[in-house]
């Protein structure tokens, strides 16, 4: 058992998964920045503001995930090389069209949900309530974001 009363081996495995999530959140964040900067068209004002809201929210989540890694006794990934090496998201390059931008967000959130559900399952097995709570909150938030983005697409 570690200092938090969690089994060491399983906690190290969860730290690895949290670092995968951290890396993917960093890619998601950067995609959102690019969408914010490059969006064009009649929905510019609406989406420009929404993408800024989403990247600010993501920046907070990135910090929370990194701090959870530290709390569990790990070291958060912090290089672009690490992020790209663990990335499972589509990279959004030069996306300017509104529907394409929103579709990228939906795909990204869906991929993040898959990682988060895996973490939730593994952390539940060892009664890691701190990680469980964080994953539950992320999942709830992102499911709502997906619903809203899909509603936007019609």
Coordinates of C-alpha atoms in Angstrom, one line a residue:
X1 CA 0.0 0.0 0.0
X2 CA 1.1 3.5 -0.7
X3 CA 0.8 6.5 1.6
X4 CA -2.8 7.0 0.3
X5 CA -3.7 3.4 1.2
X6 CA -3.9 2.3 -2.4
X7 CA -2.1 -0.7 -3.8
X8 CA 1.2 0.3 -5.4
X9 CA 1.2 -1.7 -8.6
X10 CA -2.4 -0.8 -9.6
X11 CA -1.8 2.8 -8.7
X12 CA 1.3 2.9 -11.0
X13 CA -0.9 1.5 -13.8
X14 CA -3.5 4.2 -13.1
X15 CA -0.8 6.9 -13.2
X16 CA 0.2 5.6 -16.6
X17 CA -3.4 5.8 -17.8
X18 CA -3.8 9.3 -16.3
X19 CA -0.7 10.4 -18.2
X20 CA -2.3 9.0 -21.4
X21 CA -5.4 11.1 -20.6
X22 CA -3.1 14.1 -19.9
X23 CA -1.3 13.8 -23.2
X24 CA -4.6 13.5 -25.1
X25 CA -6.1 16.5 -23.3
X26 CA -3.1 18.5 -24.3
X27 CA -3.7 17.6 -28.0
X28 CA -7.4 18.4 -27.5
X29 CA -6.5 21.7 -26.0
X30 CA -4.2 22.6 -28.9
X31 CA -6.8 21.5 -31.4
X32 CA -9.3 23.9 -29.7
X33 CA -6.8 26.8 -29.9
X34 CA -6.4 26.2 -33.6
X35 CA -10.1 26.0 -34.1
X36 CA -10.6 29.2 -32.2
X37 CA -7.9 31.0 -34.2
X38 CA -8.9 29.7 -37.7
X39 CA -12.7 29.4 -37.7
X40 CA -14.4 31.4 -40.5
X41 CA -17.8 31.9 -41.8
X42 CA -21.3 33.1 -40.7
X43 CA -21.0 31.3 -37.3
X44 CA -17.6 32.9 -36.5
X45 CA -18.7 35.0 -33.6
X46 CA -20.6 32.2 -31.9
X47 CA -18.0 29.5 -32.4
X48 CA -15.0 31.7 -31.7
X49 CA -16.4 32.3 -28.2
X50 CA -17.4 28.7 -27.7
X51 CA -14.0 27.4 -28.6
X52 CA -12.3 29.8 -26.2
X53 CA -14.7 28.6 -23.4
X54 CA -13.8 25.0 -24.2
X55 CA -10.0 25.6 -24.3
X56 CA -10.1 27.5 -21.0
X57 CA -12.1 24.6 -19.5
X58 CA -9.6 22.1 -20.9
X59 CA -6.7 24.1 -19.5
X60 CA -8.2 23.7 -16.0
X61 CA -8.8 19.9 -16.6
X62 CA -5.2 19.5 -17.7
X63 CA -3.9 21.0 -14.5
X64 CA -6.3 18.8 -12.4
X65 CA -5.2 15.6 -14.2
X66 CA -1.5 16.5 -13.7
X67 CA -2.1 17.2 -10.1
X68 CA -3.9 13.9 -9.6
X69 CA -0.8 12.2 -11.1
X70 CA 1.3 14.0 -8.6
X71 CA -1.0 13.1 -5.7
X72 CA -0.8 9.5 -6.6
X73 CA 3.0 9.7 -6.5
X74 CA 3.7 9.9 -10.3
X75 CA 5.3 12.5 -12.6
X76 CA 3.0 14.1 -15.1
X77 CA 4.1 14.1 -18.8
X78 CA 5.1 17.5 -19.9
X79 CA 6.8 17.4 -23.3
X80 CA 5.3 17.6 -26.8
X81 CA 7.2 14.4 -27.6
X82 CA 5.4 12.6 -24.8
X83 CA 2.0 14.0 -25.8
X84 CA 2.3 13.0 -29.5
X85 CA 3.6 9.6 -28.5
X86 CA 0.5 8.9 -26.4
X87 CA -2.0 10.7 -28.5
X88 CA -5.1 8.9 -29.8
X89 CA -6.9 12.0 -31.1
X90 CA -7.2 13.3 -34.6
X91 CA -4.9 16.3 -35.1
X92 CA -7.0 19.2 -36.4
X93 CA -4.8 21.2 -38.8
X94 CA -6.1 24.3 -40.7
X95 CA -9.8 23.6 -40.0
X96 CA -11.8 26.7 -40.8
X97 CA -15.3 25.3 -41.6
X98 CA -17.8 25.3 -38.7
X99 CA -19.2 21.8 -39.1
X100 CA -15.8 20.2 -39.5
X101 CA -14.6 22.0 -36.4
X102 CA -17.5 20.8 -34.3
X103 CA -17.2 17.2 -35.7
X104 CA -13.5 17.2 -34.6
X105 CA -14.6 18.3 -31.1
X106 CA -17.2 15.4 -31.0
X107 CA -14.6 12.9 -32.2
X108 CA -12.0 14.2 -29.6
X109 CA -14.5 14.1 -26.7
X110 CA -15.6 10.6 -27.7
X111 CA -11.9 9.4 -27.6
X112 CA -11.3 11.2 -24.3
X113 CA -14.4 9.4 -22.9
X114 CA -13.0 6.1 -23.8
X115 CA -9.8 6.8 -21.9
X116 CA -11.7 8.2 -18.9
X117 CA -14.0 5.2 -18.7
X118 CA -11.0 2.9 -18.7
X119 CA -9.4 4.9 -15.9
X120 CA -12.8 4.9 -14.0
X121 CA -13.0 1.1 -14.2
X122 CA -9.4 0.6 -13.1
X123 CA -9.6 3.2 -10.3
X124 CA -12.9 1.7 -9.0
X125 CA -11.2 -1.7 -8.7
X126 CA -8.8 -0.3 -6.1
X127 CA -11.2 2.1 -4.4
X128 CA -9.3 5.2 -5.6
X129 CA -12.2 7.6 -4.9
X130 CA -10.2 10.7 -5.8
X131 CA -9.6 9.5 -9.3
X132 CA -13.1 8.0 -9.6
X133 CA -14.6 11.4 -8.7
X134 CA -12.5 13.2 -11.2
X135 CA -13.3 10.8 -14.0
X136 CA -17.1 10.9 -13.1
X137 CA -17.0 14.7 -13.3
X138 CA -15.1 14.7 -16.6
X139 CA -17.4 12.1 -18.2
X140 CA -20.6 14.0 -17.1
X141 CA -19.2 17.2 -18.4
X142 CA -18.0 15.8 -21.8
X143 CA -21.2 13.8 -22.4
X144 CA -23.1 17.1 -22.1
X145 CA -20.6 18.8 -24.4
X146 CA -21.1 16.1 -27.0
X147 CA -24.9 16.5 -26.8
X148 CA -24.6 20.2 -27.3
X149 CA -22.2 19.9 -30.2
X150 CA -24.5 17.3 -31.9
X151 CA -27.4 19.7 -31.3
X152 CA -25.4 22.4 -33.0
X153 CA -24.9 20.2 -36.1
X154 CA -28.7 19.5 -36.2

